[in-house]
Short mmCIF file of C-alpha atoms and ligand atoms in Angstrom, two decimals:
data_model
loop_
_atom_site.label_atom_id
_atom_site.label_comp_id
_atom_site.label_asym_id
_atom_site.label_seq_id
_atom_site.Cartn_x
_atom_site.Cartn_y
_atom_site.Cartn_z
CA MET E 746 36.38 -52.29 -10.91
CA SER E 747 36.87 -51.58 -14.61
CA THR E 748 38.78 -53.91 -16.89
CA ALA E 749 41.51 -51.23 -17.16
CA ALA E 750 42.09 -51.16 -13.41
CA PHE E 751 42.02 -54.91 -13.30
CA ARG E 752 44.50 -55.19 -16.15
CA GLU E 753 46.72 -52.82 -14.20
CA LEU E 754 46.42 -55.08 -11.15
CA LEU E 755 47.43 -58.12 -13.18
CA GLY E 756 49.98 -56.22 -15.20
CA THR E 757 48.56 -57.44 -18.52
CA GLN E 758 47.19 -55.63 -21.57
CA LEU E 759 44.15 -57.89 -21.96
CA PRO E 760 41.52 -58.86 -19.35
CA VAL E 761 42.04 -62.55 -20.04
CA ILE E 762 43.62 -65.25 -17.85
CA GLN E 763 44.57 -68.57 -19.44
CA ALA E 764 43.26 -71.03 -16.85
CA PRO E 765 45.94 -73.15 -15.20
CA MET E 766 45.32 -76.76 -16.30
CA ALA E 767 47.38 -79.31 -14.38
CA GLY E 768 48.45 -82.22 -16.56
CA ALA E 769 47.26 -80.43 -19.72
CA GLN E 770 49.81 -77.63 -20.16
CA GLY E 771 53.06 -76.22 -18.94
CA SER E 772 55.43 -73.36 -19.60
CA GLU E 773 55.00 -73.30 -23.44
CA MET E 774 51.34 -72.37 -23.11
CA ALA E 775 51.96 -69.80 -20.37
CA ILE E 776 54.73 -68.12 -22.40
CA ALA E 777 52.61 -67.94 -25.57
CA VAL E 778 49.67 -66.38 -23.72
CA CYS E 779 51.83 -63.88 -21.81
CA ASN E 780 53.51 -62.79 -25.03
CA ALA E 781 50.06 -62.33 -26.62
CA GLY E 782 49.18 -59.80 -23.90
CA ALA E 783 47.09 -61.87 -21.46
CA LEU E 784 47.98 -63.66 -18.22
CA GLY E 785 49.49 -67.08 -18.85
CA SER E 786 49.39 -69.59 -16.00
CA LEU E 787 51.63 -72.38 -14.77
CA PRO E 788 49.67 -75.12 -12.94
CA CYS E 789 51.83 -76.70 -10.21
CA ALA E 790 49.49 -79.28 -8.63
CA LEU E 791 51.29 -82.16 -10.35
CA LEU E 792 54.83 -80.72 -10.28
CA SER E 793 57.61 -81.51 -7.81
CA PRO E 794 59.43 -78.41 -6.49
CA GLU E 795 62.32 -79.22 -8.90
CA ALA E 796 60.01 -79.49 -11.90
CA MET E 797 58.27 -76.30 -10.85
CA ARG E 798 61.61 -74.48 -10.67
CA ALA E 799 62.57 -75.72 -14.16
CA GLU E 800 59.25 -74.60 -15.63
CA LEU E 801 59.42 -71.18 -13.97
CA LYS E 802 62.94 -70.73 -15.29
CA LYS E 803 61.66 -71.42 -18.81
CA ILE E 804 58.86 -68.88 -18.36
CA CYS E 805 61.32 -66.22 -17.22
CA GLU E 806 63.49 -66.94 -20.27
CA GLY E 807 60.47 -66.96 -22.61
CA THR E 808 58.66 -63.81 -21.56
CA ALA E 809 59.19 -60.55 -19.73
CA GLN E 810 55.45 -60.26 -19.07
CA PRO E 811 53.68 -61.04 -15.77
CA TYR E 812 52.45 -64.59 -15.23
CA ASN E 813 50.33 -66.59 -12.79
CA VAL E 814 51.47 -69.61 -10.76
CA ASN E 815 48.67 -71.92 -9.59
CA PHE E 816 48.30 -74.40 -6.75
CA PHE E 817 45.72 -76.65 -5.17
CA ALA E 818 45.01 -75.73 -1.55
CA HIS E 819 43.32 -78.96 -0.42
CA ARG E 820 43.94 -80.55 2.95
CA ARG E 821 45.94 -83.80 2.90
CA PRO E 822 43.52 -86.76 2.75
CA VAL E 823 42.87 -89.21 5.56
CA PHE E 824 43.29 -92.74 4.21
CA ASP E 825 40.09 -94.78 4.67
CA GLU E 826 40.55 -98.55 4.44
CA PHE E 827 36.82 -99.16 3.94
CA ARG E 828 36.55 -96.84 0.92
CA GLU E 829 39.77 -98.19 -0.57
CA THR E 830 38.41 -101.75 -0.34
CA ALA E 831 35.10 -100.74 -1.92
CA TRP E 832 36.92 -98.85 -4.69
CA ARG E 833 39.10 -101.86 -5.48
CA ALA E 834 36.03 -104.09 -5.64
CA LEU E 835 34.50 -101.71 -8.21
CA LEU E 836 37.63 -101.68 -10.36
CA ARG E 837 38.46 -105.40 -10.10
CA ARG E 838 36.64 -106.40 -13.28
CA TYR E 839 38.79 -103.95 -15.28
CA PHE E 840 42.01 -105.35 -13.81
CA HIS E 841 40.81 -108.83 -14.85
CA GLU E 842 39.84 -107.65 -18.33
CA LEU E 843 43.25 -106.05 -18.95
CA GLY E 844 45.17 -108.85 -17.24
CA LEU E 845 46.73 -106.46 -14.74
CA ALA E 846 47.65 -106.96 -11.08
CA GLU E 847 46.14 -104.50 -8.59
CA PRO E 848 48.74 -102.02 -7.33
CA ALA E 849 49.95 -101.93 -3.72
CA VAL E 850 47.94 -99.67 -1.42
CA ARG E 851 49.34 -96.13 -1.20
CA ARG E 852 48.29 -93.71 1.50
CA GLU E 853 49.68 -90.59 -0.21
CA GLY E 854 48.18 -88.88 -3.24
CA GLU E 855 49.83 -87.68 -6.44
CA ARG E 856 48.67 -84.08 -6.12
CA GLU E 857 50.49 -81.99 -3.54
CA PRO E 858 48.80 -79.08 -1.76
CA PHE E 859 50.69 -75.79 -1.55
CA GLY E 860 53.33 -75.96 1.21
CA GLU E 861 56.70 -74.65 2.42
CA ALA E 862 58.63 -76.26 -0.45
CA GLN E 863 56.47 -74.54 -3.06
CA LEU E 864 56.72 -71.20 -1.23
CA GLU E 865 60.49 -71.53 -1.23
CA VAL E 866 60.54 -71.98 -5.03
CA LEU E 867 58.15 -69.03 -5.48
CA SER E 868 60.48 -66.81 -3.45
CA GLN E 869 63.14 -67.25 -6.13
CA PHE E 870 60.79 -66.08 -8.91
CA ARG E 871 58.35 -63.64 -7.26
CA PRO E 872 55.47 -64.03 -9.75
CA ARG E 873 53.01 -61.17 -10.20
CA VAL E 874 49.97 -63.43 -9.57
CA VAL E 875 49.48 -66.60 -7.51
CA SER E 876 46.15 -68.42 -7.81
CA PHE E 877 44.62 -71.17 -5.70
CA HIS E 878 41.93 -73.78 -6.25
CA PHE E 879 40.00 -75.46 -3.37
CA GLY E 880 40.24 -72.45 -1.06
CA LEU E 881 43.44 -70.98 0.33
CA PRO E 882 46.50 -72.39 2.14
CA GLU E 883 47.04 -71.94 5.89
CA PRO E 884 47.33 -68.25 6.94
CA ALA E 885 51.12 -68.39 7.52
CA LEU E 886 51.72 -69.78 4.03
CA LEU E 887 49.36 -67.25 2.49
CA GLU E 888 51.17 -64.46 4.31
CA GLY E 889 54.43 -65.81 2.88
CA VAL E 890 52.99 -65.50 -0.65
CA ARG E 891 51.80 -61.95 0.00
CA LYS E 892 55.23 -60.96 1.34
CA LEU E 893 56.67 -61.87 -2.08
CA GLY E 894 54.48 -59.12 -3.53
CA ALA E 895 52.17 -61.49 -5.42
CA ARG E 896 48.51 -60.65 -6.06
CA VAL E 897 46.44 -63.56 -4.75
CA ILE E 898 43.32 -64.85 -6.49
CA SER E 899 41.23 -67.97 -5.83
CA SER E 900 38.16 -69.77 -7.18
CA ALA E 901 34.70 -69.46 -5.62
CA THR E 902 31.79 -71.63 -6.69
CA THR E 903 29.16 -70.09 -4.37
CA VAL E 904 28.44 -66.64 -2.95
CA ASP E 905 29.47 -67.89 0.51
CA GLU E 906 32.88 -68.96 -0.81
CA ALA E 907 33.34 -65.58 -2.51
CA ARG E 908 32.55 -63.73 0.73
CA TRP E 909 34.92 -66.01 2.66
CA LEU E 910 37.73 -65.39 0.18
CA GLU E 911 37.16 -61.63 0.37
CA GLN E 912 37.40 -61.79 4.17
CA GLN E 913 40.80 -63.49 3.80
CA GLY E 914 41.94 -60.48 1.76
CA VAL E 915 42.29 -61.93 -1.74
CA ASP E 916 42.89 -59.46 -4.59
CA GLY E 917 40.41 -61.10 -6.97
CA ILE E 918 37.84 -63.88 -7.05
CA ILE E 919 37.40 -66.37 -9.89
CA ALA E 920 33.67 -67.15 -10.13
CA GLN E 921 33.79 -70.73 -11.39
CA GLY E 922 30.49 -71.74 -12.93
CA LEU E 923 29.28 -75.30 -13.32
CA GLU E 924 30.11 -75.36 -17.04
CA ALA E 925 33.85 -75.28 -16.27
CA GLY E 926 36.18 -78.08 -17.31
CA GLY E 927 38.39 -79.82 -14.74
CA HIS E 928 37.92 -79.82 -10.97
CA ARG E 929 35.20 -77.90 -9.22
CA GLY E 930 36.94 -75.52 -6.85
CA HIS E 931 34.37 -75.77 -4.03
CA PHE E 932 35.77 -75.83 -0.51
CA LEU E 933 33.17 -74.71 2.05
CA SER E 934 30.58 -77.34 1.21
CA HIS E 935 30.69 -80.56 -0.78
CA ASP E 936 26.98 -80.35 -1.58
CA LEU E 937 26.90 -80.29 -5.38
CA THR E 938 23.34 -78.98 -5.45
CA LEU E 939 24.79 -75.62 -4.33
CA GLN E 940 26.80 -75.32 -7.55
CA MET E 941 25.57 -72.86 -10.20
CA GLY E 942 26.12 -72.05 -13.84
CA THR E 943 28.38 -69.10 -14.66
CA PHE E 944 25.58 -66.69 -15.61
CA ALA E 945 23.72 -67.31 -12.36
CA LEU E 946 26.84 -67.28 -10.17
CA LEU E 947 28.76 -64.35 -11.65
CA PRO E 948 26.26 -61.51 -11.06
CA GLN E 949 25.50 -62.79 -7.55
CA ILE E 950 29.20 -62.76 -6.64
CA VAL E 951 29.69 -59.36 -8.31
CA SER E 952 26.90 -57.97 -6.08
CA ALA E 953 28.23 -59.65 -2.93
CA VAL E 954 31.91 -58.59 -2.93
CA ARG E 955 33.98 -55.47 -3.58
CA VAL E 956 37.06 -57.15 -5.07
CA PRO E 957 37.26 -57.76 -8.84
CA VAL E 958 35.54 -60.88 -10.12
CA ILE E 959 36.89 -63.07 -12.92
CA ALA E 960 34.37 -65.18 -14.85
CA ALA E 961 35.27 -68.82 -15.49
CA GLY E 962 33.27 -71.65 -17.00
CA GLY E 963 32.02 -71.90 -20.55
CA VAL E 964 33.80 -68.75 -21.80
CA VAL E 965 35.43 -69.89 -25.03
CA ASP E 966 35.02 -66.99 -27.47
CA ALA E 967 34.50 -63.23 -27.82
CA ARG E 968 30.72 -63.55 -27.31
CA GLY E 969 31.27 -65.22 -23.95
CA VAL E 970 33.80 -62.59 -22.89
CA LYS E 971 31.46 -59.75 -23.83
CA ALA E 972 28.56 -61.35 -21.93
CA ALA E 973 30.74 -61.97 -18.84
CA LEU E 974 32.00 -58.38 -18.82
CA ASP E 975 28.41 -57.13 -19.27
CA LEU E 976 27.47 -59.11 -16.15
CA GLY E 977 30.13 -57.31 -14.14
CA ALA E 978 33.23 -59.47 -14.56
CA ALA E 979 36.51 -57.55 -14.63
CA ALA E 980 38.21 -60.32 -16.62
CA VAL E 981 37.67 -63.91 -17.74
CA GLN E 982 39.58 -67.12 -17.07
CA SER E 983 39.29 -69.64 -19.92
CA GLY E 984 40.64 -73.17 -19.92
CA THR E 985 38.85 -75.44 -22.35
CA ALA E 986 39.32 -72.91 -25.17
CA TYR E 987 43.08 -73.58 -24.98
CA LEU E 988 43.00 -77.39 -24.86
CA LEU E 989 43.35 -77.95 -28.62
CA CYS E 990 46.25 -75.50 -29.01
CA PRO E 991 49.55 -77.00 -30.15
CA GLU E 992 51.01 -75.66 -26.88
CA ALA E 993 48.72 -77.96 -24.82
CA ARG E 994 50.25 -81.18 -23.46
CA ILE E 995 47.26 -83.50 -23.76
CA SER E 996 47.20 -87.11 -24.95
CA ALA E 997 46.21 -88.09 -28.49
CA GLN E 998 43.06 -89.71 -27.03
CA HIS E 999 42.10 -86.51 -25.20
CA ARG E 1000 42.62 -84.46 -28.37
CA GLN E 1001 40.54 -86.94 -30.36
CA ALA E 1002 37.71 -86.85 -27.80
CA LEU E 1003 37.69 -83.04 -27.86
CA THR E 1004 37.25 -82.97 -31.63
CA GLY E 1005 34.62 -85.73 -31.82
CA PRO E 1006 30.83 -85.60 -31.27
CA GLY E 1007 31.32 -86.92 -27.69
CA ALA E 1008 32.71 -83.51 -26.70
CA ARG E 1009 29.11 -82.33 -26.35
CA HIS E 1010 28.57 -84.80 -23.50
CA THR E 1011 30.46 -83.91 -20.35
CA ALA E 1012 29.63 -84.70 -16.73
CA LEU E 1013 30.96 -84.11 -13.25
CA THR E 1014 32.82 -87.17 -12.07
CA ASN E 1015 34.76 -88.07 -8.92
CA LEU E 1016 36.09 -91.36 -10.32
CA PHE E 1017 39.51 -90.12 -11.42
CA THR E 1018 40.69 -88.25 -8.34
CA GLY E 1019 38.02 -88.39 -5.64
CA ARG E 1020 36.77 -84.82 -6.23
CA PRO E 1021 34.09 -83.83 -8.72
CA ALA E 1022 35.57 -82.58 -11.98
CA ARG E 1023 34.10 -82.12 -15.45
CA SER E 1024 35.19 -84.63 -18.09
CA ILE E 1025 33.91 -85.84 -21.44
CA VAL E 1026 31.94 -88.99 -20.62
CA ASN E 1027 33.99 -92.12 -21.29
CA ARG E 1028 33.61 -95.83 -20.66
CA ILE E 1029 34.34 -95.98 -16.94
CA MET E 1030 32.07 -92.97 -16.25
CA SER E 1031 29.22 -94.60 -18.18
CA GLU E 1032 29.65 -98.01 -16.60
CA LEU E 1033 30.17 -97.05 -12.94
CA GLY E 1034 28.17 -93.83 -13.03
CA PRO E 1035 30.12 -90.55 -12.99
CA LEU E 1036 29.74 -89.88 -9.25
CA HIS E 1037 30.27 -92.76 -6.85
CA ALA E 1038 30.09 -92.76 -3.04
CA SER E 1039 32.80 -95.45 -2.66
CA VAL E 1040 35.56 -93.42 -4.26
CA PRO E 1041 38.49 -92.62 -1.90
CA GLU E 1042 39.11 -89.04 -0.86
CA PHE E 1043 40.92 -86.62 -3.20
CA PRO E 1044 43.48 -87.30 -4.58
CA LEU E 1045 43.81 -90.94 -3.41
CA ALA E 1046 41.30 -92.35 -5.93
CA GLY E 1047 43.89 -91.87 -8.68
CA ASN E 1048 46.37 -94.30 -7.11
CA THR E 1049 44.44 -97.51 -7.72
CA LEU E 1050 43.22 -96.30 -11.10
CA ALA E 1051 46.76 -95.48 -12.31
CA PRO E 1052 47.69 -98.88 -13.85
CA LEU E 1053 44.36 -98.99 -15.72
CA ARG E 1054 44.98 -95.49 -17.08
CA ALA E 1055 48.51 -96.38 -18.13
CA GLU E 1056 47.45 -99.59 -19.86
CA GLY E 1057 44.52 -97.82 -21.54
CA SER E 1058 46.89 -95.17 -22.90
CA ARG E 1059 49.26 -97.87 -24.11
CA LEU E 1060 46.36 -99.50 -25.97
CA GLY E 1061 45.31 -96.11 -27.38
CA VAL E 1062 41.91 -96.00 -25.60
CA SER E 1063 40.53 -93.37 -23.23
CA ASP E 1064 38.34 -95.80 -21.25
CA PHE E 1065 40.02 -95.12 -17.88
CA SER E 1066 41.59 -91.66 -18.32
CA PRO E 1067 40.03 -88.32 -17.49
CA LEU E 1068 39.09 -86.25 -20.54
CA TRP E 1069 38.78 -82.92 -18.71
CA ALA E 1070 36.70 -80.45 -20.68
CA GLY E 1071 34.05 -77.81 -20.11
CA GLN E 1072 30.54 -77.83 -21.51
CA ASN E 1073 31.60 -75.64 -24.43
CA ALA E 1074 34.36 -77.98 -25.60
CA SER E 1075 32.80 -78.68 -28.99
CA VAL E 1076 33.17 -75.00 -29.97
CA CYS E 1077 36.96 -75.05 -29.53
CA GLN E 1078 39.45 -74.92 -32.36
CA SER E 1079 42.95 -76.21 -33.02
CA VAL E 1080 44.68 -72.84 -33.28
CA SER E 1081 47.65 -71.35 -31.46
CA ALA E 1082 47.37 -70.08 -27.88
CA ALA E 1083 48.07 -66.55 -29.13
CA GLU E 1084 45.15 -66.82 -31.57
CA VAL E 1085 42.81 -68.10 -28.86
CA THR E 1086 43.88 -65.23 -26.60
CA LEU E 1087 43.26 -62.56 -29.23
CA ALA E 1088 39.94 -64.12 -30.24
CA LEU E 1089 38.78 -64.01 -26.59
CA ALA E 1090 40.06 -60.48 -26.09
CA ALA E 1091 38.08 -59.30 -29.12
CA GLY E 1092 35.02 -59.52 -26.84
CA ALA E 1093 36.42 -56.87 -24.50
CA ILE E 1094 36.08 -53.17 -25.24
CA LEU E 1095 39.26 -51.92 -23.65
CA ASP E 1096 38.65 -48.70 -21.71
C1 LIG J 1497 42.09 -79.68 -18.38
C2 LIG J 1497 41.78 -78.77 -17.22
C3 LIG J 1497 42.60 -78.78 -16.11
C4 LIG J 1497 42.37 -77.88 -15.06
N1 LIG J 1497 43.27 -77.83 -14.02
C5 LIG J 1497 43.18 -76.80 -13.13
C6 LIG J 1497 44.25 -76.56 -12.22
O1 LIG J 1497 45.26 -77.25 -12.21
N2 LIG J 1497 44.11 -75.51 -11.36
C7 LIG J 1497 43.01 -74.69 -11.38
O2 LIG J 1497 42.97 -73.75 -10.59
N3 LIG J 1497 42.00 -74.90 -12.23
C8 LIG J 1497 42.06 -75.92 -13.12
N4 LIG J 1497 41.05 -76.09 -14.04
C9 LIG J 1497 39.84 -75.26 -13.98
C10 LIG J 1497 40.09 -73.88 -14.60
O3 LIG J 1497 40.80 -73.06 -13.72
C11 LIG J 1497 38.79 -73.12 -14.95
O4 LIG J 1497 37.95 -73.05 -13.83
C12 LIG J 1497 38.03 -73.72 -16.10
O5 LIG J 1497 38.88 -74.15 -17.13
C13 LIG J 1497 37.07 -72.69 -16.67
O6 LIG J 1497 36.09 -73.27 -17.48
P1 LIG J 1497 36.30 -73.61 -19.04
O7 LIG J 1497 37.13 -74.83 -19.05
O8 LIG J 1497 34.91 -73.81 -19.52
O9 LIG J 1497 36.98 -72.44 -19.68
C14 LIG J 1497 41.25 -76.99 -15.10
C15 LIG J 1497 40.41 -77.02 -16.22
C16 LIG J 1497 40.66 -77.89 -17.28
C17 LIG J 1497 39.77 -77.83 -18.50
#
């Protein structure tokens, strides 16, 4: 599919999607990107239905352009006492160091998968695009989204996942390469050795499916967009490129890490949530090792870590907080979301 046909599908002028980034941006970013001619996204993984409604209302007031609403489609975790105990043992020395009490055990996570409540809010707004990470929701929920008239897209990190998504009837597939910041979207297998870089993954997915493919992971400027489109992508989805924009809602420590020399050193870590995600390497990742077998299932790991994160933030250090970023973070600039969008789009020859 050409970029023109894909832009028609999305309803945007430019073949660029601003990646949804839960905890790092909200409606301001989405509005700025939509008004610049690309597809702005609202990440909902960390929003209650009420907060989601308020954000969507702001988007509708701020732009008349189409937008994307994004959800995590993970299954609810099964609490495992053994892993929780092992996780607490690993973190104990940090609680001692900061003089903090360990929090009570919680069996529910902070991140909500897409469900009836979210579908109900969507029905009031009928967004043009709905995207999912970690697969797709149950068929009945997915059907509910389709009935609202939304185009459905989801991330694939392997050819098998792309084929599976196509069989479920998605309108587009986001090929998420290993360079990408934030959570890996894998859902068919948890074997990280199956994960590939964008330029290996993208052409393989393009050859394997008939639906349009969106390149994600490491695309931060016009050169990356041009290369992705040359490899058969119909559009790109960029996240890290937008993190330093004034419209981003990241902490001062995250901003500082993104602009320092450490931004060149990222790694996949499961310490912050229980699922592998790419972050700039910080103290806890260096000391415990970025991937640890004792970490509770997604998203439960975050519960016990929460007081350490909060205290770290209060002290102005990023020792215990995720610093989500892709491998190309050090190339990013502190310019407006509209400028980032137009700079990316300059890599696309619009047919
Ligand atoms: C800070 C951050 C948060 C993210 N949160 C989400 C999210 O909530 N939902 C989602 O589908 N993808 C999320 N992602 C992944 C992006 O969709 C996308 O795959 C990634 O940003 C592309 O790679 P790049 O960061 O190199 O541009 C996040 C990425 C970052 C950097």
